[in-house]
Amino acid sequence: MKSRAFMIALLVLSSLWSVFAQEFTATVDRSRVAMGERFELTFTLNGSGSGKNFRPPQFTDFLVLSGPNQSTNWQFINGKTSASITYIYIMQPRAEGKYTIGAASVELDGKTLQTKPLTIEVTKGSPQQAQKQGGQQGGDDISQQIGDNLFLKASVDKAKCYQGEQVTVTYRIYTRVNIANYGINKVPALTGFWSEDLEVPKQIQLTNEVINGKQYRVGVLKKSALFAQRSGTLEIDPMEVECVVQVQSRRRSNDFFDQFFNDPFFGNVRNVNYKVASEPLKINVQPLPMDNIPPGFNGAVGKFSMETWLDKKETKTNEAVTLKVKISGRGNLKLLEEPAVSIPPDLEKYDPKISDNITKQGNLIAGTRTYEYLLIPRHAGEQKIPSFPFSFFDAEKKSYVTLNSPGFSLAVARGNEISGAPVSGITKEDVKLLGQDIRFIKSGNVSFRRRGDTLFGTPAFYALAASPVFAFVGFVLFMRKRERVLSDVLAVRNRKARKIAQQRLSSAKTYLNAKKREDFYNEVSRALWGYVSDKLGIPPADLTIDSIRASLEQKGVQVDTINKLSSTFEQCEYARFAPSADSTEMDTMYNEAALLISTIEDHVR
């Protein structure tokens, strides 16, 4: 009887222990802090498992310098495993007074646990003394130790630039602790800029740098080329990185076995998640000078050269020739607009084929953009292509530069006459096939003869007799050709996607100049949705942000470009119903849409 009562009591105590073992507490390293002083807020979950859905309180009265930085400790005692999970914040008060930190909550084993509110008193004091005091009292706190030895810094090669001039921003991590892994949590929005990621080594190359007497290991995480789309003061938002930091666990016991197992040989370290963010930066963007703007200037900024050539000096009517214009240099080549090429009316000109060869190594965007014009002479004689200018603003010299192409002379002899006009969007290969489409009407003397009275034995009789066979063969050939055409619809849509999108953007440009806000954003949205539908081969009914993202990722398009495209879709929808829209914002949207199409075109063939 006694043994049975003992077992019941033991079970009750065991159940009570399991209940009390599950607790969620909140603590601060000090309840009284001075203005400018940092303090540490820790939420600790003790239990037999890991919690989920951690919800911190609102920190409206405090500035969160770091956190939540999560760490986990596992213990194995008397055959049972228990876990202790901590969420650590480094905080700083915003103003003097007495404040309450509300309750945090977490779910564990199907139950919701909450902490008790805490009271913090903020007093006046010397920030230097308070910081020193905080360092002494919290010196053993892991989160504060990491914060004193790990930070992220953003720097630019120039804080003042012209609109359209390249600014290079570099994100470096400075550390005096061991980082096992890292990941970029938040990429800057870069509102008002067009950005291109520059190449950095996949394996971080660390260098040493001494700051305030401390030696740090420094590595470049990300580097981007920025091109301001408008003038004024623009801000580069912070970038956030989450690091997995390896720290040495400390034991308070002086037990022999604790000292033995604390030996570094046994790798007594634990991983702590810690978030760091760069400080925001401001760039002063100056507008381009209004004096001495050359005629035909279209906004190009950088340092460029121009080459032009004609692939032949002699040709025949209705035979294609090619005029190439190659722009080389440093600057955002994807922002360049088509040069103002003047072609005589007797030469039929088609929309140019644009090809880019751009490098992103080092700190500069450089390369070439080539415009290939297809020209078809319609009349014999000497055709002259006059010289045309290309102007840009040299930010280093702070002046405009105009380059002029040479003039060309094309001797055109009479060739085969072809009736009909080619359709828009024709390529050079299409032009060569025009002569096969329609046979010429034969001219000359016509002879007549009297028809016989009987049909049998005449050529007409044999033609009628064979007509069913010819009709059947013709029908089979027609169906095969129709199948080939239908199967190639996706390829045709892919090939003409950019041209159609550019036509829609031209319409959007007209609405932009007329300040028709709703029509402008509708046309930009149509251009982008239509382009990705044609380029990716996704039917409009199946076109969603998720399907576009998945298809672009599969084709190797950068995540930044995909995010920019998604953001542009959202901005178009929002701007259509916004009460007003700045013409500068509309101009920025137009440039971003054109650049997105150009960027995707480089990756998706």
Coordinates of C-alpha atoms in Angstrom, one line a residue:
M1 CA 0.0 0.0 0.0
K2 CA 2.8 2.3 0.9
S3 CA 4.7 1.5 -2.3
R4 CA 1.6 2.3 -4.3
A5 CA 1.2 5.7 -2.7
F6 CA 4.8 6.4 -3.2
M7 CA 4.5 5.6 -7.0
I8 CA 1.5 7.9 -7.3
A9 CA 3.3 10.7 -5.5
L10 CA 6.3 10.2 -7.8
L11 CA 4.1 10.4 -10.9
V12 CA 2.4 13.6 -9.7
L13 CA 5.8 15.2 -8.9
S14 CA 7.1 14.1 -12.3
S15 CA 4.1 15.7 -14.1
L16 CA 4.5 18.8 -12.0
W17 CA 8.1 19.0 -13.0
S18 CA 7.3 18.7 -16.7
V19 CA 4.8 21.6 -16.3
F20 CA 7.2 23.8 -14.4
A21 CA 10.0 22.9 -16.7
Q22 CA 8.2 24.7 -19.5
E23 CA 8.7 28.4 -18.8
F24 CA 9.1 31.5 -20.9
T25 CA 10.8 34.4 -19.2
A26 CA 12.0 37.9 -20.0
T27 CA 15.0 39.6 -18.4
V28 CA 17.1 42.7 -18.8
D29 CA 20.7 43.1 -17.7
R30 CA 19.7 46.3 -15.9
S31 CA 16.3 48.0 -15.2
R32 CA 17.7 51.5 -14.9
V33 CA 19.6 52.9 -17.9
A34 CA 20.9 56.3 -19.0
M35 CA 20.2 58.1 -22.3
G36 CA 22.6 56.8 -24.9
E37 CA 23.2 53.6 -23.0
R38 CA 22.6 50.2 -24.5
F39 CA 21.0 47.4 -22.6
E40 CA 20.3 43.7 -23.3
L41 CA 16.8 42.2 -23.4
T42 CA 16.7 38.4 -23.3
F43 CA 13.7 36.1 -23.8
T44 CA 14.4 32.6 -22.5
L45 CA 12.4 29.5 -23.3
N46 CA 13.0 26.4 -21.2
G47 CA 11.4 23.1 -22.1
S48 CA 11.7 19.7 -23.7
G49 CA 11.5 21.0 -27.2
S50 CA 11.9 24.0 -29.4
G51 CA 9.2 26.6 -29.6
K52 CA 7.7 28.2 -32.7
N53 CA 5.9 31.4 -33.7
F54 CA 7.9 33.6 -31.4
R55 CA 6.2 37.0 -31.3
P56 CA 8.1 39.9 -29.6
P57 CA 6.4 42.9 -28.1
Q58 CA 6.2 46.3 -29.8
F59 CA 9.4 48.3 -29.1
T60 CA 7.9 51.8 -29.8
D61 CA 9.8 53.5 -27.0
F62 CA 13.2 51.9 -27.8
L63 CA 15.6 51.6 -30.7
V64 CA 16.5 48.1 -31.7
L65 CA 20.2 48.0 -32.4
S66 CA 20.4 44.3 -33.0
G67 CA 18.1 41.3 -32.8
P68 CA 16.5 39.0 -32.4
N69 CA 19.7 37.0 -32.1
Q70 CA 18.8 33.4 -31.4
S71 CA 20.9 30.7 -29.7
T72 CA 20.0 27.2 -28.4
N73 CA 21.6 25.2 -25.5
W74 CA 20.8 21.4 -25.1
Q75 CA 21.3 19.5 -21.9
F76 CA 21.1 15.8 -21.2
I77 CA 20.4 15.2 -17.5
N78 CA 19.3 11.9 -15.8
G79 CA 18.4 10.4 -19.2
K80 CA 16.2 13.4 -20.2
T81 CA 16.9 16.0 -22.9
S82 CA 16.0 19.7 -22.2
A83 CA 16.5 22.8 -24.4
S84 CA 17.0 26.4 -23.6
I85 CA 16.3 28.9 -26.4
T86 CA 17.2 32.5 -26.0
Y87 CA 16.2 35.5 -28.1
I88 CA 18.5 38.5 -27.5
Y89 CA 17.9 42.1 -28.4
I90 CA 20.4 45.0 -28.0
M91 CA 18.2 48.1 -27.2
Q92 CA 18.7 51.8 -26.7
P93 CA 16.1 54.2 -25.2
R94 CA 14.6 57.0 -27.3
A95 CA 13.7 59.4 -24.5
E96 CA 13.8 59.8 -20.7
G97 CA 11.0 58.3 -18.5
K98 CA 9.6 55.1 -17.2
Y99 CA 8.5 52.6 -19.9
T100 CA 7.0 49.1 -20.0
I101 CA 8.2 46.4 -22.3
G102 CA 5.2 44.2 -23.1
A103 CA 4.8 40.5 -23.1
A104 CA 6.3 38.2 -25.7
S105 CA 4.7 34.9 -26.7
V106 CA 5.8 31.6 -28.1
E107 CA 4.1 28.3 -28.8
L108 CA 5.4 25.1 -27.2
D109 CA 3.8 21.6 -27.3
G110 CA 0.5 23.1 -28.5
K111 CA 0.4 25.7 -25.7
T112 CA 1.0 29.5 -25.9
L113 CA 3.5 30.8 -23.3
Q114 CA 3.9 34.5 -22.4
T115 CA 6.5 36.5 -20.5
K116 CA 5.7 39.0 -17.8
P117 CA 6.0 42.7 -18.7
L118 CA 9.2 44.5 -17.6
T119 CA 9.7 48.1 -16.5
I120 CA 12.6 50.2 -17.6
E121 CA 13.5 53.5 -16.1
V122 CA 15.5 55.9 -18.4
T123 CA 17.4 58.7 -16.7
K124 CA 19.8 61.5 -17.8
G125 CA 23.4 60.7 -17.9
S126 CA 26.7 61.0 -19.8
P127 CA 26.4 58.7 -22.8
Q128 CA 30.1 58.0 -22.5
Q129 CA 29.9 56.9 -18.9
A130 CA 26.7 54.9 -19.5
Q131 CA 28.3 53.1 -22.4
K132 CA 31.3 52.3 -20.3
Q133 CA 29.1 51.1 -17.4
G134 CA 27.1 49.0 -19.8
G135 CA 30.3 47.5 -21.2
Q136 CA 31.4 46.5 -17.7
Q137 CA 28.1 45.0 -16.6
G138 CA 27.3 43.2 -19.8
G139 CA 30.8 42.2 -20.7
D140 CA 29.9 38.5 -20.4
D141 CA 26.9 38.8 -22.6
I142 CA 27.4 36.9 -25.9
S143 CA 25.3 39.2 -28.0
Q144 CA 27.1 42.3 -26.8
Q145 CA 30.5 40.7 -27.4
I146 CA 29.5 39.9 -31.0
G147 CA 28.1 43.4 -31.5
D148 CA 31.4 44.9 -30.4
N149 CA 33.4 42.8 -32.9
L150 CA 31.2 42.5 -35.9
F151 CA 29.6 45.1 -38.2
L152 CA 28.6 45.8 -41.8
K153 CA 29.6 48.9 -43.6
A154 CA 28.4 50.4 -47.0
S155 CA 30.7 52.9 -48.8
V156 CA 30.5 54.7 -52.1
D157 CA 33.2 55.9 -54.4
K158 CA 31.6 59.3 -54.6
A159 CA 28.9 61.0 -52.5
K160 CA 28.2 63.6 -55.2
C161 CA 27.4 62.8 -58.8
Y162 CA 25.5 63.9 -61.9
Q163 CA 22.2 62.3 -63.0
G164 CA 23.0 59.2 -65.0
E165 CA 26.7 59.0 -63.7
Q166 CA 27.8 55.7 -62.2
V167 CA 28.2 55.5 -58.4
T168 CA 29.7 52.3 -57.0
V169 CA 28.5 51.1 -53.6
T170 CA 30.5 48.4 -51.8
Y171 CA 29.2 46.4 -48.8
R172 CA 32.0 45.1 -46.5
I173 CA 31.8 43.0 -43.4
Y174 CA 34.2 43.7 -40.6
T175 CA 34.7 40.9 -38.0
R176 CA 36.9 39.8 -35.1
V177 CA 34.8 36.7 -34.5
N178 CA 34.5 33.4 -36.4
I179 CA 31.6 33.4 -39.0
A180 CA 30.5 29.9 -40.0
N181 CA 28.0 31.1 -42.6
Y182 CA 26.1 34.2 -43.7
G183 CA 23.2 35.3 -45.9
I184 CA 21.8 38.5 -47.2
N185 CA 18.4 39.0 -45.6
K186 CA 17.4 42.4 -47.0
V187 CA 18.6 43.9 -50.2
P188 CA 18.4 47.8 -50.4
A189 CA 15.4 49.1 -52.4
L190 CA 17.5 51.7 -54.1
T191 CA 14.6 54.0 -55.0
G192 CA 15.6 56.5 -57.7
F193 CA 18.5 54.4 -58.9
W194 CA 19.0 51.8 -61.6
S195 CA 21.4 49.2 -60.3
E196 CA 23.7 46.6 -61.9
D197 CA 25.5 44.0 -59.6
L198 CA 29.2 44.0 -60.2
E199 CA 31.2 40.7 -60.0
V200 CA 32.7 39.8 -56.7
P201 CA 34.6 36.6 -55.9
K202 CA 32.3 33.8 -54.7
Q203 CA 34.8 32.9 -52.0
I204 CA 35.3 36.0 -49.8
Q205 CA 38.8 37.3 -49.9
L206 CA 39.7 38.6 -46.4
T207 CA 42.1 41.5 -45.8
N208 CA 43.2 43.1 -42.5
E209 CA 42.3 46.6 -41.4
V210 CA 42.9 48.4 -38.2
I211 CA 40.1 50.6 -36.8
N212 CA 40.4 52.4 -33.5
G213 CA 43.4 50.3 -32.5
K214 CA 41.5 47.0 -33.3
Q215 CA 42.5 44.7 -36.1
Y216 CA 39.5 43.4 -38.2
R217 CA 39.3 40.9 -41.0
V218 CA 37.4 42.6 -43.9
G219 CA 35.6 41.0 -46.8
V220 CA 33.5 42.3 -49.7
L221 CA 30.0 40.8 -49.7
K222 CA 28.3 42.8 -52.5
K223 CA 29.2 45.5 -55.0
S224 CA 26.7 47.4 -57.2
A225 CA 26.9 50.1 -59.9
L226 CA 24.2 52.7 -59.3
F227 CA 22.8 55.2 -61.9
A228 CA 20.6 57.9 -60.5
Q229 CA 17.5 58.4 -62.6
R230 CA 16.6 61.8 -61.1
S231 CA 18.3 64.7 -59.4
G232 CA 18.2 65.6 -55.7
T233 CA 19.2 63.9 -52.5
L234 CA 18.7 60.1 -52.9
E235 CA 19.2 57.6 -50.1
I236 CA 20.7 54.1 -50.3
D237 CA 18.8 52.0 -47.8
P238 CA 20.6 49.7 -45.3
M239 CA 21.5 46.1 -46.3
E240 CA 20.9 43.4 -43.7
V241 CA 23.0 40.3 -43.3
E242 CA 22.4 37.4 -40.9
C243 CA 25.5 35.7 -39.7
V244 CA 26.1 32.4 -38.0
V245 CA 28.7 33.2 -35.4
Q246 CA 30.7 30.5 -33.6
V247 CA 31.2 31.4 -29.9
Q248 CA 33.0 29.5 -27.1
S249 CA 30.6 28.3 -24.4
R250 CA 31.4 29.3 -20.9
R251 CA 30.8 27.1 -17.8
R252 CA 30.4 28.5 -14.3
S253 CA 31.1 25.3 -12.5
N254 CA 34.6 24.5 -11.2
D255 CA 33.9 20.8 -11.4
F256 CA 36.8 18.7 -12.7
F257 CA 34.7 17.1 -15.4
D258 CA 33.3 20.5 -16.5
Q259 CA 36.9 21.8 -16.8
F260 CA 37.9 18.6 -18.7
F261 CA 35.1 18.8 -21.3
N262 CA 35.6 22.5 -21.7
D263 CA 38.8 21.8 -23.3
P264 CA 39.0 23.2 -26.9
F265 CA 39.9 19.7 -28.1
F266 CA 36.2 18.7 -27.7
G267 CA 35.0 21.7 -29.8
N268 CA 32.9 23.2 -27.1
V269 CA 31.4 25.9 -29.3
R270 CA 27.9 26.9 -30.3
N271 CA 26.4 28.7 -33.2
V272 CA 24.6 32.0 -32.6
N273 CA 22.5 33.8 -35.2
Y274 CA 23.3 37.5 -35.3
K275 CA 22.0 40.2 -37.7
V276 CA 24.0 43.2 -38.8
A277 CA 22.9 46.1 -41.0
S278 CA 24.7 48.8 -42.8
E279 CA 24.0 52.5 -42.2
P280 CA 22.0 54.4 -44.8
L281 CA 23.9 56.6 -47.2
K282 CA 22.9 59.8 -49.0
I283 CA 23.9 60.7 -52.5
N284 CA 23.7 64.3 -53.8
V285 CA 22.6 64.0 -57.4
Q286 CA 23.1 67.1 -59.6
P287 CA 21.1 67.7 -62.8
L288 CA 22.9 67.8 -66.0
P289 CA 24.0 71.3 -67.1
M290 CA 21.4 73.2 -69.2
D291 CA 24.0 75.2 -71.0
N292 CA 25.4 74.1 -74.4
I293 CA 23.2 71.0 -74.7
P294 CA 23.9 69.7 -78.2
P295 CA 21.0 69.0 -80.6
G296 CA 19.8 65.4 -80.4
F297 CA 21.2 64.7 -76.9
N298 CA 19.3 61.8 -75.4
G299 CA 20.7 61.6 -71.9
A300 CA 23.8 59.4 -72.3
V301 CA 26.3 59.9 -69.5
G302 CA 29.8 58.4 -69.5
K303 CA 32.8 58.2 -71.8
F304 CA 32.1 56.7 -75.3
S305 CA 33.4 56.3 -78.8
M306 CA 31.5 55.5 -82.0
E307 CA 32.2 53.3 -85.0
T308 CA 29.9 53.1 -88.1
W309 CA 30.2 51.0 -91.3
L310 CA 28.2 49.8 -94.3
D311 CA 28.7 46.1 -95.2
K312 CA 28.8 46.9 -99.0
K313 CA 29.3 49.9 -101.3
E314 CA 27.4 48.5 -104.3
T315 CA 24.1 46.6 -104.5
K316 CA 21.0 46.2 -106.5
T317 CA 17.4 47.3 -105.9
N318 CA 15.5 45.2 -103.4
E319 CA 18.7 43.6 -102.1
A320 CA 19.4 44.2 -98.4
V321 CA 22.5 46.1 -97.0
T322 CA 23.4 46.5 -93.4
L323 CA 24.5 49.7 -91.6
K324 CA 26.1 49.1 -88.2
V325 CA 26.6 51.6 -85.4
K326 CA 28.8 50.5 -82.5
I327 CA 28.9 52.6 -79.3
S328 CA 31.8 51.6 -77.0
G329 CA 32.9 53.0 -73.6
R330 CA 32.1 53.3 -69.9
G331 CA 28.6 54.1 -68.6
N332 CA 25.2 52.5 -68.5
L333 CA 25.0 51.3 -72.0
K334 CA 21.6 49.9 -71.5
L335 CA 20.2 53.4 -71.0
L336 CA 21.4 54.5 -74.4
E337 CA 18.7 55.4 -76.9
E338 CA 18.8 54.8 -80.6
P339 CA 21.0 57.3 -82.4
A340 CA 19.3 59.7 -84.8
V341 CA 20.3 58.0 -88.1
S342 CA 19.1 59.9 -91.1
I343 CA 18.3 57.6 -94.1
P344 CA 17.2 58.9 -97.6
P345 CA 13.6 58.1 -98.6
D346 CA 14.7 55.7 -101.4
L347 CA 16.3 53.4 -98.8
E348 CA 13.7 51.6 -96.7
K349 CA 14.9 51.3 -93.1
Y350 CA 13.8 48.7 -90.5
D351 CA 14.0 48.8 -86.8
P352 CA 17.5 48.0 -85.6
K353 CA 18.7 44.8 -84.1
I354 CA 20.4 45.7 -80.8
S355 CA 23.1 43.6 -79.3
D356 CA 25.1 44.3 -76.1
N357 CA 28.4 43.1 -74.9
I358 CA 28.8 44.4 -71.4
T359 CA 31.4 43.6 -68.7
K360 CA 30.8 44.1 -65.0
Q361 CA 34.3 43.4 -63.7
G362 CA 36.2 45.7 -61.4
N363 CA 34.3 48.8 -60.4
L364 CA 32.9 50.0 -63.7
I365 CA 30.2 49.1 -66.2
A366 CA 31.8 49.0 -69.7
G367 CA 31.4 47.4 -73.0
T368 CA 29.7 47.9 -76.4
R369 CA 26.2 48.3 -77.8
T370 CA 25.7 47.7 -81.5
Y371 CA 22.7 48.9 -83.6
E372 CA 22.3 46.9 -86.9
Y373 CA 20.0 48.6 -89.4
L374 CA 18.6 46.7 -92.4
L375 CA 18.3 48.9 -95.5
I376 CA 16.6 48.0 -98.8
P377 CA 17.1 50.3 -101.8
R378 CA 13.9 50.6 -103.8
H379 CA 15.3 52.8 -106.7
A380 CA 18.5 52.6 -108.8
G381 CA 21.1 55.4 -108.5
E382 CA 23.5 56.7 -106.0
Q383 CA 22.1 56.8 -102.5
K384 CA 23.9 59.0 -99.9
I385 CA 23.6 58.4 -96.1
P386 CA 24.6 61.6 -94.4
S387 CA 26.7 61.9 -91.3
F388 CA 24.8 61.8 -88.0
P389 CA 25.8 62.8 -84.4
F390 CA 25.9 61.0 -81.1
S391 CA 26.2 63.2 -78.0
F392 CA 26.9 62.3 -74.4
F393 CA 27.8 64.1 -71.2
D394 CA 31.4 63.5 -69.9
A395 CA 31.0 63.7 -66.1
E396 CA 34.8 63.8 -65.5
K397 CA 35.2 66.8 -67.9
K398 CA 31.8 68.3 -66.9
S399 CA 31.0 69.0 -70.5
Y400 CA 29.1 67.6 -73.5
V401 CA 30.8 65.7 -76.3
T402 CA 29.5 65.2 -79.8
L403 CA 30.8 62.4 -82.1
N404 CA 30.0 62.5 -85.8
S405 CA 29.8 59.5 -88.1
P406 CA 31.2 59.6 -91.6
G407 CA 28.8 59.8 -94.5
F408 CA 28.3 56.8 -96.8
S409 CA 27.6 56.5 -100.6
L410 CA 25.8 53.4 -101.9
A411 CA 25.7 52.7 -105.7
V412 CA 22.4 51.0 -106.5
A413 CA 22.0 49.1 -109.8
R414 CA 18.6 48.0 -111.2
G415 CA 17.7 44.5 -109.9
N416 CA 14.5 42.4 -109.9
E417 CA 11.4 44.3 -109.2
I418 CA 9.3 43.0 -106.4
S419 CA 5.7 44.1 -105.9
G420 CA 4.2 44.6 -102.4
A421 CA 5.7 45.9 -99.3
P422 CA 7.3 43.8 -96.6
V423 CA 5.6 43.6 -93.2
S424 CA 6.8 45.3 -90.1
G425 CA 9.4 43.5 -88.1
I426 CA 11.0 41.8 -91.1
T427 CA 14.5 40.4 -90.8
K428 CA 17.3 40.1 -93.3
E429 CA 16.5 36.5 -93.9
D430 CA 12.8 37.4 -94.5
V431 CA 13.9 39.9 -97.2
K432 CA 15.8 37.4 -99.2
L433 CA 12.7 35.2 -99.4
L434 CA 10.4 37.9 -100.9
G435 CA 11.3 36.9 -104.4
Q436 CA 10.0 33.4 -103.8
D437 CA 6.5 34.5 -102.6
I438 CA 4.8 35.9 -105.7
R439 CA 5.6 35.0 -109.3
F440 CA 5.7 37.7 -111.9
I441 CA 3.0 38.2 -114.5
K442 CA 4.4 37.3 -117.9
S443 CA 4.1 40.0 -120.5
G444 CA 4.5 39.8 -124.3
N445 CA 2.5 38.6 -127.3
V446 CA -0.4 36.3 -126.6
S447 CA -1.4 33.6 -129.2
F448 CA -4.9 32.2 -129.5
R449 CA -6.1 29.0 -131.1
R450 CA -9.6 27.5 -131.8
R451 CA -10.7 24.9 -129.2
G452 CA -11.9 21.6 -130.5
D453 CA -15.4 20.4 -130.2
T454 CA -14.6 17.4 -128.0
L455 CA -12.9 17.4 -124.5
F456 CA -11.5 13.8 -124.6
G457 CA -7.8 13.7 -125.5
T458 CA -7.3 17.3 -124.9
P459 CA -4.9 18.7 -122.3
A460 CA -7.8 20.0 -120.3
F461 CA -9.2 16.5 -120.1
Y462 CA -6.0 15.1 -118.7
A463 CA -5.7 18.0 -116.3
L464 CA -9.2 17.4 -115.0
A465 CA -8.6 13.7 -114.6
A466 CA -5.4 14.3 -112.5
S467 CA -6.9 17.2 -110.5
P468 CA -8.2 15.0 -107.6
V469 CA -4.7 13.6 -107.1
F470 CA -3.1 17.0 -107.2
A471 CA -5.7 18.4 -104.9
F472 CA -5.0 15.6 -102.3
V473 CA -1.3 16.1 -102.5
G474 CA -1.7 19.9 -102.2
F475 CA -4.0 19.4 -99.2
V476 CA -1.4 17.2 -97.4
L477 CA 1.4 19.7 -98.1
F478 CA -0.8 22.5 -96.9
M479 CA -1.6 20.7 -93.6
R480 CA 2.1 19.9 -93.0
K481 CA 3.1 23.5 -93.6
R482 CA 0.3 24.7 -91.3
E483 CA 1.6 22.4 -88.5
R484 CA 5.1 23.7 -88.9
V485 CA 3.8 27.3 -88.7
L486 CA 1.7 26.6 -85.6
S487 CA 4.5 24.8 -83.9
D488 CA 6.8 27.8 -84.5
V489 CA 4.4 30.3 -83.0
L490 CA 6.2 30.4 -79.7
A491 CA 9.5 31.0 -81.5
V492 CA 8.0 33.8 -83.5
R493 CA 6.6 35.4 -80.3
N494 CA 9.9 35.0 -78.6
R495 CA 11.8 36.7 -81.5
K496 CA 9.4 39.6 -81.8
A497 CA 8.8 40.1 -78.0
R498 CA 11.3 43.0 -77.7
K499 CA 10.1 44.8 -80.8
I500 CA 6.4 44.7 -79.7
A501 CA 7.3 45.8 -76.2
Q502 CA 9.3 48.7 -77.6
Q503 CA 6.3 49.8 -79.7
R504 CA 4.2 49.8 -76.6
L505 CA 6.8 51.8 -74.7
S506 CA 6.8 54.3 -77.5
S507 CA 3.1 54.7 -77.0
A508 CA 3.8 55.1 -73.2
K509 CA 6.3 57.8 -74.0
T510 CA 3.7 59.7 -75.9
Y511 CA 1.3 59.5 -72.9
L512 CA 4.3 60.6 -70.7
N513 CA 4.9 63.7 -72.7
A514 CA 1.2 64.4 -72.7
K515 CA 1.1 63.8 -68.9
K516 CA -1.7 61.3 -69.3
R517 CA -0.9 59.4 -66.1
E518 CA -3.4 56.5 -66.2
D519 CA -2.8 55.8 -69.9
F520 CA 0.9 55.9 -69.4
Y521 CA 0.9 53.3 -66.6
N522 CA -1.6 51.1 -68.4
E523 CA 0.7 51.1 -71.5
V524 CA 3.9 50.4 -69.4
S525 CA 2.1 47.5 -67.7
R526 CA 0.9 46.1 -71.0
A527 CA 4.4 46.4 -72.4
L528 CA 5.9 44.4 -69.5
W529 CA 3.2 41.8 -69.2
G530 CA 3.1 41.2 -72.9
Y531 CA 6.9 41.0 -73.2
V532 CA 7.3 38.4 -70.5
S533 CA 4.4 36.4 -71.9
D534 CA 5.9 36.4 -75.4
K535 CA 9.5 35.9 -74.3
L536 CA 8.8 33.1 -71.8
G537 CA 6.1 31.4 -73.9
I538 CA 3.5 31.6 -71.0
P539 CA -0.1 32.0 -72.2
P540 CA -1.7 35.2 -70.8
A541 CA -4.3 33.1 -68.9
D542 CA -1.4 31.4 -66.9
L543 CA 0.7 34.5 -66.4
T544 CA 1.2 35.3 -62.7
I545 CA 4.1 36.8 -60.7
D546 CA 4.9 33.4 -59.4
S547 CA 5.0 31.7 -62.8
I548 CA 7.2 34.6 -64.2
R549 CA 9.5 34.3 -61.2
A550 CA 9.9 30.5 -61.6
S551 CA 10.5 30.8 -65.3
L552 CA 13.1 33.6 -65.0
E553 CA 15.0 31.8 -62.2
Q554 CA 15.1 28.7 -64.4
K555 CA 16.7 30.7 -67.2
G556 CA 19.3 32.2 -64.9
V557 CA 18.0 35.7 -64.6
Q558 CA 19.4 37.4 -61.5
V559 CA 17.2 37.6 -58.4
D560 CA 17.6 41.4 -58.2
T561 CA 16.2 41.8 -61.7
I562 CA 13.3 39.5 -60.9
N563 CA 12.5 41.5 -57.8
K564 CA 12.8 44.7 -59.7
L565 CA 10.3 43.4 -62.3
S566 CA 7.8 42.3 -59.6
S567 CA 8.2 45.7 -57.9
T568 CA 7.6 47.5 -61.2
F569 CA 4.4 45.6 -61.7
E570 CA 3.2 46.6 -58.3
Q571 CA 4.1 50.2 -58.8
C572 CA 2.2 50.3 -62.1
E573 CA -0.9 49.0 -60.4
Y574 CA -0.6 51.4 -57.5
A575 CA 0.2 54.4 -59.6
R576 CA -2.9 53.9 -61.8
F577 CA -5.1 54.5 -58.8
A578 CA -2.9 57.0 -57.0
P579 CA -4.4 60.5 -56.7
S580 CA -1.4 62.1 -58.5
A581 CA 1.9 61.2 -60.0
D582 CA 5.0 63.2 -60.4
S583 CA 6.4 63.5 -63.9
T584 CA 9.8 62.6 -62.6
E585 CA 8.4 59.4 -61.2
M586 CA 6.8 58.6 -64.5
D587 CA 10.1 59.2 -66.3
T588 CA 11.9 56.9 -63.9
M589 CA 9.3 54.2 -64.4
Y590 CA 9.7 54.5 -68.2
N591 CA 13.5 54.1 -67.9
E592 CA 13.2 51.2 -65.5
A593 CA 10.8 49.4 -67.8
A594 CA 13.1 49.8 -70.8
L595 CA 16.1 48.6 -68.8
L596 CA 14.2 45.6 -67.5
I597 CA 13.3 44.5 -71.0
S598 CA 17.0 45.0 -72.1
T599 CA 18.3 43.1 -69.1
I600 CA 15.9 40.1 -69.5
E601 CA 16.7 40.1 -73.3
D602 CA 20.4 39.5 -72.4
H603 CA 19.6 36.3 -70.4
V604 CA 16.7 34.8 -72.2
R605 CA 17.2 33.9 -75.8

